[in-house]
Amino acid sequence: MKVEQKRLRALPTDKLVDTLASLRKEPPLPEQPALGFFTDTSICIGCKACEVACKQWNQLPATDPEWSGTSYDNTRQLGATTWRHVQFIEQVRRKPLQEKLSPHRLDLPLLEDQIAEARNNGVIPETPPEAALPFFNSDRWLMHSDVCKHCANAPCHEACPTGAIIRTEFDTVYVQQDICNGCGYCAVACPFGVIARDEKGDHTAHKCTLCYDRLKDGMQPACAKACPTHSIVFGEVEQLKLQAQERLGFLQQHGVNEARLYGADDTILEGGLHSFFLLLDEPEVYNLPRNPARPANNVVPASLWTIVAALIMGLLGIFFLKKND
Amino acid sequence: MRANTLAEQLATLITGYTPDLEREQQEPTYYDYPVLKAPIWRWEIVWYFFLGGLAAGCYVIASIAALFGSQEDRVVARTGYYLSLLALLPCPPLLIKDLGRPERFLNMLRVFKVKSPMSMREHLWYLKPLADTRFLVCRGLSPIPDTTCNLTMW
């Protein structure tokens, strides 16, 4: 009896303390070096292991199978339940091949003869040694594993009105599912079309978390772990950028002049991307915008224009009403 | 010669982009799949924009009429204020209904972000009902709203 009375008396204070404790701002977690991905499309083999690993680890439901009719890519785009997405780009008989390649390439074996032989005889000839197959053919098949870019100035983060989208201690962009109320502003703001609202599930916004739960335990993200060719490299952004430059230098030295980095410099979105790519063609070929804009830059001008419009309407109103005097 | 409709010319004027079919067809794309996600706003937002605009316009006109108008413009002011309030009433429910998780709409109100248009819009909702209630209170106190009363509304 005495114990029960004590508990009764203690309960309200406990609750009060709990409520106050939840209102107190937690100290920020210790800063860590920024982590990200370097996705090297020149060695991607399109196995989709990253897609599968991502779905498995994050327990994402499968999308309804739908035949795209364009390539092996039936997913078509990143979405609320697709956080890694492999694209397949088939380029047949690219035309101005000579212009695109550096003079260095001239001493490398051309495969035009072998391709003609294969076409005519139906036999695949032996590849000469030293031939770097996918880069110098007139026909080639590009694969690209797309993912959230974890932008330094993330438009989704800027647009989020609830504060559900935050920057973690690893400087990644993360959606807190218990805060998000599904307004959809992030989905429109993202210049890469990454984040989306889950219309079939919990109606909140979802995207790649860079496997925040795995990072917390010192593990690497599931897609990077599963990648069999190390096309997806995970690590500290600063080091990855150096690695990307090195790889680009190697490729260009060997005559692949079309190789380029996407998002590795700080120009894109006024701060660069924490998940960047080595591409073998124009960014548009991979459905990446060449020079995306920050939607947040439009907020102030648009607001000012609204005020100007209201002022003009008001002045016209004065004019109209004055006539009646 | 390509026939330019008025809508096309307007779009060019607003966006600064002239459509060129030939050039666009030669541009590299990824099977013409869209880069961006389409907005997920449905009829709620259409009506929200219409009614919100109506409310704002009525309010501006009514304020002008009250501040600068003559005696017979009082009716414009009064109608404008009432219409503004009426048009405004369905807006917050529409905005909340549009959310993926309407029960979490309060989450939006604890953050103030200049970079987020949605955030700014949510916070404007504090000011507008405030002005409207003050108008109603003034109306209740004096039979004809005078200029001083309207000045306090701003």
mmCIF file with all atom_site columns, N, CA and C in Angstrom, chain A residues 268-298:
data_model
loop_
_atom_site.group_PDB
_atom_site.id
_atom_site.type_symbol
_atom_site.label_atom_id
_atom_site.label_alt_id
_atom_site.label_comp_id
_atom_site.label_asym_id
_atom_site.label_entity_id
_atom_site.label_seq_id
_atom_site.pdbx_PDB_ins_code
_atom_site.Cartn_x
_atom_site.Cartn_y
_atom_site.Cartn_z
_atom_site.occupancy
_atom_site.B_iso_or_equiv
_atom_site.pdbx_formal_charge
_atom_site.auth_seq_id
_atom_site.auth_comp_id
_atom_site.auth_asym_id
_atom_site.auth_atom_id
_atom_site.pdbx_PDB_model_num
ATOM 1  N N  . ILE A 1 268 ? 29.302 22.268 -58.781 1.00 0.00 ? 268 ILE A N  1
ATOM 2  C CA . ILE A 1 268 ? 27.922 21.798 -58.944 1.00 0.00 ? 268 ILE A CA 1
ATOM 3  C C  . ILE A 1 268 ? 27.125 22.092 -57.671 1.00 0.00 ? 268 ILE A C  1
ATOM 4  N N  . LEU A 1 269 ? 25.977 22.725 -57.828 1.00 0.00 ? 269 LEU A N  1
ATOM 5  C CA . LEU A 1 269 ? 25.113 23.124 -56.714 1.00 0.00 ? 269 LEU A CA 1
ATOM 6  C C  . LEU A 1 269 ? 25.854 23.963 -55.672 1.00 0.00 ? 269 LEU A C  1
ATOM 7  N N  . GLU A 1 270 ? 26.866 24.714 -56.144 1.00 0.00 ? 270 GLU A N  1
ATOM 8  C CA . GLU A 1 270 ? 27.618 25.641 -55.288 1.00 0.00 ? 270 GLU A CA 1
ATOM 9  C C  . GLU A 1 270 ? 28.269 24.953 -54.099 1.00 0.00 ? 270 GLU A C  1
ATOM 10 N N  . GLY A 1 271 ? 28.709 23.732 -54.255 1.00 0.00 ? 271 GLY A N  1
ATOM 11 C CA . GLY A 1 271 ? 29.390 23.075 -53.146 1.00 0.00 ? 271 GLY A CA 1
ATOM 12 C C  . GLY A 1 271 ? 29.812 21.649 -53.437 1.00 0.00 ? 271 GLY A C  1
ATOM 13 N N  . GLY A 1 272 ? 29.425 21.123 -54.581 1.00 0.00 ? 272 GLY A N  1
ATOM 14 C CA . GLY A 1 272 ? 29.825 19.771 -54.939 1.00 0.00 ? 272 GLY A CA 1
ATOM 15 C C  . GLY A 1 272 ? 28.914 18.709 -54.364 1.00 0.00 ? 272 GLY A C  1
ATOM 16 N N  . LEU A 1 273 ? 29.186 17.470 -54.762 1.00 0.00 ? 273 LEU A N  1
ATOM 17 C CA . LEU A 1 273 ? 28.392 16.326 -54.317 1.00 0.00 ? 273 LEU A CA 1
ATOM 18 C C  . LEU A 1 273 ? 29.268 15.402 -53.471 1.00 0.00 ? 273 LEU A C  1
ATOM 19 N N  . HIS A 1 274 ? 28.666 14.764 -52.494 1.00 0.00 ? 274 HIS A N  1
ATOM 20 C CA . HIS A 1 274 ? 29.415 13.805 -51.694 1.00 0.00 ? 274 HIS A CA 1
ATOM 21 C C  . HIS A 1 274 ? 29.346 12.409 -52.278 1.00 0.00 ? 274 HIS A C  1
ATOM 22 N N  . SER A 1 275 ? 28.556 12.268 -53.323 1.00 0.00 ? 275 SER A N  1
ATOM 23 C CA . SER A 1 275 ? 28.516 11.011 -54.045 1.00 0.00 ? 275 SER A CA 1
ATOM 24 C C  . SER A 1 275 ? 28.677 11.374 -55.501 1.00 0.00 ? 275 SER A C  1
ATOM 25 N N  . PHE A 1 276 ? 29.853 11.094 -56.040 1.00 0.00 ? 276 PHE A N  1
ATOM 26 C CA . PHE A 1 276 ? 30.139 11.584 -57.388 1.00 0.00 ? 276 PHE A CA 1
ATOM 27 C C  . PHE A 1 276 ? 30.508 10.426 -58.301 1.00 0.00 ? 276 PHE A C  1
ATOM 28 N N  . PHE A 1 277 ? 30.656 10.724 -59.591 1.00 0.00 ? 277 PHE A N  1
ATOM 29 C CA . PHE A 1 277 ? 30.704 9.676  -60.598 1.00 0.00 ? 277 PHE A CA 1
ATOM 30 C C  . PHE A 1 277 ? 31.831 9.931  -61.587 1.00 0.00 ? 277 PHE A C  1
ATOM 31 N N  . LEU A 1 278 ? 32.368 8.847  -62.138 1.00 0.00 ? 278 LEU A N  1
ATOM 32 C CA . LEU A 1 278 ? 33.230 8.956  -63.301 1.00 0.00 ? 278 LEU A CA 1
ATOM 33 C C  . LEU A 1 278 ? 32.405 8.480  -64.482 1.00 0.00 ? 278 LEU A C  1
ATOM 34 N N  . LEU A 1 279 ? 32.176 9.357  -65.429 1.00 0.00 ? 279 LEU A N  1
ATOM 35 C CA . LEU A 1 279 ? 31.318 9.045  -66.569 1.00 0.00 ? 279 LEU A CA 1
ATOM 36 C C  . LEU A 1 279 ? 32.154 8.880  -67.821 1.00 0.00 ? 279 LEU A C  1
ATOM 37 N N  . LEU A 1 280 ? 31.620 8.168  -68.804 1.00 0.00 ? 280 LEU A N  1
ATOM 38 C CA . LEU A 1 280 ? 32.317 7.980  -70.073 1.00 0.00 ? 280 LEU A CA 1
ATOM 39 C C  . LEU A 1 280 ? 31.638 8.733  -71.207 1.00 0.00 ? 280 LEU A C  1
ATOM 40 N N  . ASP A 1 281 ? 30.665 9.566  -70.876 1.00 0.00 ? 281 ASP A N  1
ATOM 41 C CA . ASP A 1 281 ? 29.992 10.352 -71.909 1.00 0.00 ? 281 ASP A CA 1
ATOM 42 C C  . ASP A 1 281 ? 29.413 11.594 -71.243 1.00 0.00 ? 281 ASP A C  1
ATOM 43 N N  . GLU A 1 282 ? 28.672 12.360 -72.020 1.00 0.00 ? 282 GLU A N  1
ATOM 44 C CA . GLU A 1 282 ? 28.037 13.559 -71.478 1.00 0.00 ? 282 GLU A CA 1
ATOM 45 C C  . GLU A 1 282 ? 27.137 13.185 -70.302 1.00 0.00 ? 282 GLU A C  1
ATOM 46 N N  . PRO A 1 283 ? 27.006 14.073 -69.309 1.00 0.00 ? 283 PRO A N  1
ATOM 47 C CA . PRO A 1 283 ? 26.128 13.747 -68.173 1.00 0.00 ? 283 PRO A CA 1
ATOM 48 C C  . PRO A 1 283 ? 24.693 13.453 -68.590 1.00 0.00 ? 283 PRO A C  1
ATOM 49 N N  . GLU A 1 284 ? 24.223 14.125 -69.654 1.00 0.00 ? 284 GLU A N  1
ATOM 50 C CA . GLU A 1 284 ? 22.836 13.936 -70.089 1.00 0.00 ? 284 GLU A CA 1
ATOM 51 C C  . GLU A 1 284 ? 22.572 12.503 -70.521 1.00 0.00 ? 284 GLU A C  1
ATOM 52 N N  . VAL A 1 285 ? 23.612 11.833 -71.043 1.00 0.00 ? 285 VAL A N  1
ATOM 53 C CA . VAL A 1 285 ? 23.444 10.450 -71.470 1.00 0.00 ? 285 VAL A CA 1
ATOM 54 C C  . VAL A 1 285 ? 23.050 9.574  -70.275 1.00 0.00 ? 285 VAL A C  1
ATOM 55 N N  . TYR A 1 286 ? 23.543 9.946  -69.097 1.00 0.00 ? 286 TYR A N  1
ATOM 56 C CA . TYR A 1 286 ? 23.240 9.207  -67.874 1.00 0.00 ? 286 TYR A CA 1
ATOM 57 C C  . TYR A 1 286 ? 22.057 9.813  -67.112 1.00 0.00 ? 286 TYR A C  1
ATOM 58 N N  . ASN A 1 287 ? 21.312 10.686 -67.764 1.00 0.00 ? 287 ASN A N  1
ATOM 59 C CA . ASN A 1 287 ? 20.180 11.370 -67.134 1.00 0.00 ? 287 ASN A CA 1
ATOM 60 C C  . ASN A 1 287 ? 20.604 12.220 -65.931 1.00 0.00 ? 287 ASN A C  1
ATOM 61 N N  . LEU A 1 288 ? 21.808 12.774 -66.029 1.00 0.00 ? 288 LEU A N  1
ATOM 62 C CA . LEU A 1 288 ? 22.271 13.684 -64.973 1.00 0.00 ? 288 LEU A CA 1
ATOM 63 C C  . LEU A 1 288 ? 22.260 15.108 -65.529 1.00 0.00 ? 288 LEU A C  1
ATOM 64 N N  . PRO A 1 289 ? 21.714 16.066 -64.808 1.00 0.00 ? 289 PRO A N  1
ATOM 65 C CA . PRO A 1 289 ? 21.704 17.443 -65.311 1.00 0.00 ? 289 PRO A CA 1
ATOM 66 C C  . PRO A 1 289 ? 23.114 18.020 -65.309 1.00 0.00 ? 289 PRO A C  1
ATOM 67 N N  . ARG A 1 290 ? 23.448 18.729 -66.398 1.00 0.00 ? 290 ARG A N  1
ATOM 68 C CA . ARG A 1 290 ? 24.824 19.234 -66.536 1.00 0.00 ? 290 ARG A CA 1
ATOM 69 C C  . ARG A 1 290 ? 25.123 20.284 -65.480 1.00 0.00 ? 290 ARG A C  1
ATOM 70 N N  . ASN A 1 291 ? 24.198 21.196 -65.308 1.00 0.00 ? 291 ASN A N  1
ATOM 71 C CA . ASN A 1 291 ? 24.458 22.295 -64.383 1.00 0.00 ? 291 ASN A CA 1
ATOM 72 C C  . ASN A 1 291 ? 23.187 22.614 -63.596 1.00 0.00 ? 291 ASN A C  1
ATOM 73 N N  . PRO A 1 292 ? 22.842 21.763 -62.628 1.00 0.00 ? 292 PRO A N  1
ATOM 74 C CA . PRO A 1 292 ? 21.571 21.964 -61.923 1.00 0.00 ? 292 PRO A CA 1
ATOM 75 C C  . PRO A 1 292 ? 21.593 23.222 -61.073 1.00 0.00 ? 292 PRO A C  1
ATOM 76 N N  . ALA A 1 293 ? 20.404 23.808 -60.866 1.00 0.00 ? 293 ALA A N  1
ATOM 77 C CA . ALA A 1 293 ? 20.275 25.029 -60.078 1.00 0.00 ? 293 ALA A CA 1
ATOM 78 C C  . ALA A 1 293 ? 19.708 24.694 -58.708 1.00 0.00 ? 293 ALA A C  1
ATOM 79 N N  . ARG A 1 294 ? 20.001 25.562 -57.744 1.00 0.00 ? 294 ARG A N  1
ATOM 80 C CA . ARG A 1 294 ? 19.432 25.386 -56.407 1.00 0.00 ? 294 ARG A CA 1
ATOM 81 C C  . ARG A 1 294 ? 18.074 26.064 -56.367 1.00 0.00 ? 294 ARG A C  1
ATOM 82 N N  . PRO A 1 295 ? 17.003 25.300 -56.149 1.00 0.00 ? 295 PRO A N  1
ATOM 83 C CA . PRO A 1 295 ? 15.677 25.930 -56.125 1.00 0.00 ? 295 PRO A CA 1
ATOM 84 C C  . PRO A 1 295 ? 15.557 26.988 -55.029 1.00 0.00 ? 295 PRO A C  1
ATOM 85 N N  . ALA A 1 296 ? 16.335 26.856 -53.959 1.00 0.00 ? 296 ALA A N  1
ATOM 86 C CA . ALA A 1 296 ? 16.255 27.811 -52.853 1.00 0.00 ? 296 ALA A CA 1
ATOM 87 C C  . ALA A 1 296 ? 16.599 29.223 -53.313 1.00 0.00 ? 296 ALA A C  1
ATOM 88 N N  . ASN A 1 297 ? 17.419 29.316 -54.399 1.00 0.00 ? 297 ASN A N  1
ATOM 89 C CA . ASN A 1 297 ? 17.787 30.642 -54.903 1.00 0.00 ? 297 ASN A CA 1
ATOM 90 C C  . ASN A 1 297 ? 16.588 31.396 -55.457 1.00 0.00 ? 297 ASN A C  1
ATOM 91 N N  . ASN A 1 298 ? 15.505 30.655 -55.771 1.00 0.00 ? 298 ASN A N  1
ATOM 92 C CA . ASN A 1 298 ? 14.341 31.309 -56.369 1.00 0.00 ? 298 ASN A CA 1
ATOM 93 C C  . ASN A 1 298 ? 13.403 31.877 -55.325 1.00 0.00 ? 298 ASN A C  1
#
